[in-house]
Amino acid sequence: MGYTGNVLRVDLTTGRAQVEELRRDWARKYLGGKGLGIRYLYEELTPGTDPLAPENKVILATGPFTGTIVPCSGKLGVITRSPANGAILDCSIGGNMAAAIKFAGYDLVIVEGRAAVPVFIKISDQEVSIESAEFLWGQGTHETEMQLRERLGSDFKIMSIGPAGENLVPFACITAELYRQAGRGGIGAVWGSKNLKALAVQGTGSVRVADMPKLLEVARRAMREDLLTDTNLWAYTDGTPMLVEMSNNTGILPTRNFQSGCFEGFAELKSDALKHYRKGKRACFACGLGCGNYTVTSGGRVEGPEYETLALAGSNCGIASLDAVVKFNSLCDDLGLDTISTGNVIAFAMELAQRGIKDFGLRFGDVENYLHMPELIARKQGIGAELARGVKALAEQYGGLEFAMQVKGLEFPGYEPRGSWAMGLAYATAPRGACHMSAWPVAEEAYGERDPFSIEGKAQLVIDLQHYNAAKFSLILCDFWALSFDRMAELLEPVTGEKLDAAQLERAGERIFNLARLFNLREGISGAQDTLPGRIFKQPLQGGATDGKLLPEDQFKAMLGEYYQLRGWSKEGVPLSEKLTELEL
C-alpha cells in the first residue's frame, strides 16, 4: 500500500517503454523520492558514465505519500548524475506532476538513452508514447507548455526544458507548470543531451492506502497540531522572501559576490516590497501552506521570486530593483536557467572586472547589462558562451579561485558561511556540492539561539539535519513543513501498513546520505573536495552584523574532522566497513 508497485522505464534510443515491478525491498529501506532514486541510480549507472551520454539516466521518483491526503506531499524527486560536477544530483520539484505520475500508475519513471531527434514523452495512464518535439525545439518553457496544453488538453501536467537545456548549459533547469523548477546541478542539460524537450503526464487512477479512516484521523491531527501553526504559517503570509530582511540583519545576505553580508538596498527586495506586487497565492498538490507568491511588476510576472533568487540575483549582483529581479527571474524560468548559479556566475564576472582581472562588461548594480545575460548564457552567445561554463571553470581560466563561490563545482546558495559556521560545514559535505537543501543550520545559528561563530556541537547538528532531510525528502515531503520524525512515522503506518518508528526513519536518512557519499567516492569525488573557497577562510566580511568575520580554516578543519569521526568515516572521509554493515549497505 502507498506504492503502485510499478516502475516505468522509457528508452529514448529504442523508443520502447516497459513496466517493471518496483523493488519493494529497496522501497522499505530507502522510502521513495530522493532515497529510492539514488538507490536505483547507484545500482544501474556504470561508474564513470559521462553525465551527458545516452547511458546516463534520469529518475523521476514519487514517494509513499504522493497522491494521498498527507499534507505537503506534492514534491517529485529528480535524480541523475550531474553535468556540473559529476556528483550525485537529486532535485525536488513542486506542483502536481508527482501526483499525476502516481495516478497514472507508477512510482518511478526511469528515462534512458538518447532520441535521434527532439521528442517529448506522453504518458496517459498505461498509454506511453514518444512523440516529436521538433516544433518545440528552441522555444522557452512557457511557450512549450502552452503549446502542449493546447495540443493535449489541460489535464496533462507538463515539465519542460528551455534553450539552456538544449544547449547543455551545466546549470540548466527543468520547469514544471510554468513556474516551478528542479533547479540545481544541470538536470535540464541531461534532458537536453537526450533530446528530451518535455514530459506530459495525465493520470486518472488513484492510490490505495492501508487504513483510510486512520489516515484521515492522523492527517487531520497533523494539520491542526503541526502544520497550521506559527512555526509554518510564515510560508503562507510571506514565503521565503521574509529571509531577505532576516539575513541582512544578521549579516549573512550575500552581497557583491559574497564580499559583504549586508546590502544597502535590501529594503527594495524584502517581503514587504514584494507583497505590494503580489497578485495571488499558489500551492502544490495536497499542500496545506500555499507558499507560492504570484507576482506581477512592470518587469514581468513570476511565481516568486524566492529568497534564493532575491539574494543571488539581487544583492549578490548589487541589484536593488525588484522590477529587475522579477524580470531576471522570469527570463531564467523561461530559458530554463537555475537562478542561483546564474546569479553567482554574473556576480563573479562583476568582481573579475572590479579587480581588473577580466572585463566582461559587467558591473555591480548595472541593471541593463545584467538583464541581457540570461538570454546570452542560455543560447551560449557572445560572452554568454563563457559565462555558461560556470564559476569554477571561469576561475580556472581567468583566475579568482579564492573568490569563486562554489563547492565541488556547484555555486553557493544564499547564506554566508562566515556568519553561520555550520552552514559552511553543510556546504562542504553536501553530496551535490554547495547546497542548502541537505542541511540548513542557519535556522538555529544566524536566525536562532546558537552561537553562529563557534564550532561547538556543529558537526552533530549538521549530521542530524542531513539525516532528517534525507528521510523527509525521500518520503517526498515539503521542506517548509517542520514536522518531527515521530509525526512522519505516525503518517506512514496508515499509508503503507508497515510500522516504522522515528529511530528507523532517522536510520533510513543516514543510510541514504551514506549511499550518496559512496556514489560520489565511486566517481572520484573524495574528502579532499569537502572544503570551501579561500575567501571564507581569509577575507573578512565587510559591514553589518558580521563585519570583520571569518570562518578560520583551522576551526573549519576541526569541525570537519569531528564530523567524519561522528559519522564513522575515515580521516579521508570514507565510510568505514563497520558503518556500512551497520547501515546494511
PDB file of N, CA, C and O in Angstrom, residues 512-541:
ATOM      1  N   ILE A 512      20.644   6.647   3.424  1.00  0.00           N
ATOM      2  CA  ILE A 512      20.550   7.356   2.140  1.00  0.00           C
ATOM      3  C   ILE A 512      21.720   8.331   1.983  1.00  0.00           C
ATOM      4  O   ILE A 512      22.333   8.417   0.915  1.00  0.00           O
ATOM      5  N   PHE A 513      22.051   9.040   3.055  1.00  0.00           N
ATOM      6  CA  PHE A 513      23.148  10.002   2.964  1.00  0.00           C
ATOM      7  C   PHE A 513      24.466   9.287   2.685  1.00  0.00           C
ATOM      8  O   PHE A 513      25.277   9.734   1.867  1.00  0.00           O
ATOM      9  N   ASN A 514      24.684   8.157   3.343  1.00  0.00           N
ATOM     10  CA  ASN A 514      25.921   7.400   3.117  1.00  0.00           C
ATOM     11  C   ASN A 514      25.975   6.798   1.718  1.00  0.00           C
ATOM     12  O   ASN A 514      27.043   6.710   1.110  1.00  0.00           O
ATOM     13  N   LEU A 515      24.832   6.383   1.192  1.00  0.00           N
ATOM     14  CA  LEU A 515      24.826   5.837  -0.164  1.00  0.00           C
ATOM     15  C   LEU A 515      25.195   6.925  -1.180  1.00  0.00           C
ATOM     16  O   LEU A 515      25.933   6.669  -2.141  1.00  0.00           O
ATOM     17  N   ALA A 516      24.704   8.133  -0.955  1.00  0.00           N
ATOM     18  CA  ALA A 516      25.084   9.248  -1.831  1.00  0.00           C
ATOM     19  C   ALA A 516      26.594   9.482  -1.759  1.00  0.00           C
ATOM     20  O   ALA A 516      27.247   9.770  -2.773  1.00  0.00           O
ATOM     21  N   ARG A 517      27.151   9.337  -0.553  1.00  0.00           N
ATOM     22  CA  ARG A 517      28.601   9.501  -0.392  1.00  0.00           C
ATOM     23  C   ARG A 517      29.347   8.423  -1.175  1.00  0.00           C
ATOM     24  O   ARG A 517      30.357   8.692  -1.836  1.00  0.00           O
ATOM     25  N   LEU A 518      28.854   7.192  -1.100  1.00  0.00           N
ATOM     26  CA  LEU A 518      29.500   6.095  -1.829  1.00  0.00           C
ATOM     27  C   LEU A 518      29.443   6.339  -3.337  1.00  0.00           C
ATOM     28  O   LEU A 518      30.401   6.027  -4.058  1.00  0.00           O
ATOM     29  N   PHE A 519      28.337   6.876  -3.812  1.00  0.00           N
ATOM     30  CA  PHE A 519      28.220   7.190  -5.243  1.00  0.00           C
ATOM     31  C   PHE A 519      29.320   8.174  -5.639  1.00  0.00           C
ATOM     32  O   PHE A 519      30.029   7.981  -6.633  1.00  0.00           O
ATOM     33  N   ASN A 520      29.475   9.239  -4.852  1.00  0.00           N
ATOM     34  CA  ASN A 520      30.474  10.259  -5.187  1.00  0.00           C
ATOM     35  C   ASN A 520      31.897   9.709  -5.111  1.00  0.00           C
ATOM     36  O   ASN A 520      32.739  10.006  -5.970  1.00  0.00           O
ATOM     37  N   LEU A 521      32.171   8.897  -4.079  1.00  0.00           N
ATOM     38  CA  LEU A 521      33.516   8.314  -3.958  1.00  0.00           C
ATOM     39  C   LEU A 521      33.816   7.435  -5.171  1.00  0.00           C
ATOM     40  O   LEU A 521      34.929   7.440  -5.700  1.00  0.00           O
ATOM     41  N   ARG A 522      32.809   6.708  -5.615  1.00  0.00           N
ATOM     42  CA  ARG A 522      32.979   5.842  -6.784  1.00  0.00           C
ATOM     43  C   ARG A 522      33.316   6.653  -8.028  1.00  0.00           C
ATOM     44  O   ARG A 522      33.985   6.186  -8.946  1.00  0.00           O
ATOM     45  N   GLU A 523      32.837   7.901  -8.060  1.00  0.00           N
ATOM     46  CA  GLU A 523      33.089   8.784  -9.202  1.00  0.00           C
ATOM     47  C   GLU A 523      34.332   9.640  -9.002  1.00  0.00           C
ATOM     48  O   GLU A 523      34.560  10.598  -9.760  1.00  0.00           O
ATOM     49  N   GLY A 524      35.095   9.368  -7.969  1.00  0.00           N
ATOM     50  CA  GLY A 524      36.350  10.086  -7.764  1.00  0.00           C
ATOM     51  C   GLY A 524      36.217  11.388  -7.006  1.00  0.00           C
ATOM     52  O   GLY A 524      37.152  12.195  -6.969  1.00  0.00           O
ATOM     53  N   ILE A 525      35.065  11.622  -6.412  1.00  0.00           N
ATOM     54  CA  ILE A 525      34.862  12.847  -5.621  1.00  0.00           C
ATOM     55  C   ILE A 525      35.150  12.484  -4.168  1.00  0.00           C
ATOM     56  O   ILE A 525      34.359  11.818  -3.511  1.00  0.00           O
ATOM     57  N   SER A 526      36.291  12.931  -3.668  1.00  0.00           N
ATOM     58  CA  SER A 526      36.792  12.469  -2.365  1.00  0.00           C
ATOM     59  C   SER A 526      36.632  13.531  -1.296  1.00  0.00           C
ATOM     60  O   SER A 526      36.168  14.653  -1.545  1.00  0.00           O
ATOM     61  N   GLY A 527      37.092  13.166  -0.084  1.00  0.00           N
ATOM     62  CA  GLY A 527      37.060  14.106   1.020  1.00  0.00           C
ATOM     63  C   GLY A 527      37.904  15.350   0.775  1.00  0.00           C
ATOM     64  O   GLY A 527      37.673  16.382   1.409  1.00  0.00           O
ATOM     65  N   ALA A 528      38.873  15.275  -0.122  1.00  0.00           N
ATOM     66  CA  ALA A 528      39.703  16.451  -0.423  1.00  0.00           C
ATOM     67  C   ALA A 528      38.852  17.604  -0.958  1.00  0.00           C
ATOM     68  O   ALA A 528      39.259  18.770  -0.891  1.00  0.00           O
ATOM     69  N   GLN A 529      37.683  17.279  -1.483  1.00  0.00           N
ATOM     70  CA  GLN A 529      36.798  18.327  -2.014  1.00  0.00           C
ATOM     71  C   GLN A 529      35.770  18.800  -0.987  1.00  0.00           C
ATOM     72  O   GLN A 529      34.902  19.613  -1.322  1.00  0.00           O
ATOM     73  N   ASP A 530      35.853  18.296   0.231  1.00  0.00           N
ATOM     74  CA  ASP A 530      34.971  18.772   1.300  1.00  0.00           C
ATOM     75  C   ASP A 530      35.565  20.050   1.889  1.00  0.00           C
ATOM     76  O   ASP A 530      36.047  20.069   3.042  1.00  0.00           O
ATOM     77  N   THR A 531      35.570  21.094   1.124  1.00  0.00           N
ATOM     78  CA  THR A 531      36.184  22.340   1.592  1.00  0.00           C
ATOM     79  C   THR A 531      35.402  23.534   1.054  1.00  0.00           C
ATOM     80  O   THR A 531      34.353  23.367   0.420  1.00  0.00           O
ATOM     81  N   LEU A 532      35.907  24.727   1.324  1.00  0.00           N
ATOM     82  CA  LEU A 532      35.229  25.978   0.952  1.00  0.00           C
ATOM     83  C   LEU A 532      36.213  26.888   0.222  1.00  0.00           C
ATOM     84  O   LEU A 532      37.426  26.716   0.330  1.00  0.00           O
ATOM     85  N   PRO A 533      35.718  27.880  -0.510  1.00  0.00           N
ATOM     86  CA  PRO A 533      36.624  28.825  -1.189  1.00  0.00           C
ATOM     87  C   PRO A 533      37.505  29.572  -0.186  1.00  0.00           C
ATOM     88  O   PRO A 533      37.102  29.824   0.951  1.00  0.00           O
ATOM     89  N   GLY A 534      38.698  29.941  -0.648  1.00  0.00           N
ATOM     90  CA  GLY A 534      39.650  30.631   0.219  1.00  0.00           C
ATOM     91  C   GLY A 534      39.085  31.896   0.849  1.00  0.00           C
ATOM     92  O   GLY A 534      39.460  32.261   1.974  1.00  0.00           O
ATOM     93  N   ARG A 535      38.182  32.577   0.152  1.00  0.00           N
ATOM     94  CA  ARG A 535      37.587  33.817   0.697  1.00  0.00           C
ATOM     95  C   ARG A 535      36.983  33.581   2.073  1.00  0.00           C
ATOM     96  O   ARG A 535      37.093  34.444   2.953  1.00  0.00           O
ATOM     97  N   ILE A 536      36.347  32.453   2.267  1.00  0.00           N
ATOM     98  CA  ILE A 536      35.667  32.178   3.535  1.00  0.00           C
ATOM     99  C   ILE A 536      36.668  32.118   4.697  1.00  0.00           C
ATOM    100  O   ILE A 536      36.370  32.521   5.815  1.00  0.00           O
ATOM    101  N   PHE A 537      37.884  31.646   4.400  1.00  0.00           N
ATOM    102  CA  PHE A 537      38.899  31.481   5.460  1.00  0.00           C
ATOM    103  C   PHE A 537      39.787  32.717   5.637  1.00  0.00           C
ATOM    104  O   PHE A 537      40.343  32.928   6.715  1.00  0.00           O
ATOM    105  N   LYS A 538      39.924  33.509   4.571  1.00  0.00           N
ATOM    106  CA  LYS A 538      40.968  34.541   4.596  1.00  0.00           C
ATOM    107  C   LYS A 538      40.476  35.977   4.473  1.00  0.00           C
ATOM    108  O   LYS A 538      41.193  36.895   4.874  1.00  0.00           O
ATOM    109  N   GLN A 539      39.299  36.195   3.892  1.00  0.00           N
ATOM    110  CA  GLN A 539      38.863  37.569   3.642  1.00  0.00           C
ATOM    111  C   GLN A 539      37.681  37.920   4.551  1.00  0.00           C
ATOM    112  O   GLN A 539      36.592  37.358   4.395  1.00  0.00           O
ATOM    113  N   PRO A 540      37.872  38.841   5.476  1.00  0.00           N
ATOM    114  CA  PRO A 540      36.783  39.203   6.398  1.00  0.00           C
ATOM    115  C   PRO A 540      35.616  39.856   5.652  1.00  0.00           C
ATOM    116  O   PRO A 540      35.797  40.556   4.654  1.00  0.00           O
ATOM    117  N   LEU A 541      34.405  39.607   6.177  1.00  0.00           N
ATOM    118  CA  LEU A 541      33.229  40.282   5.638  1.00  0.00           C
ATOM    119  C   LEU A 541      33.314  41.774   5.926  1.00  0.00           C
ATOM    120  O   LEU A 541      33.941  42.209   6.892  1.00  0.00           O
TER     121      LEU A 541
END
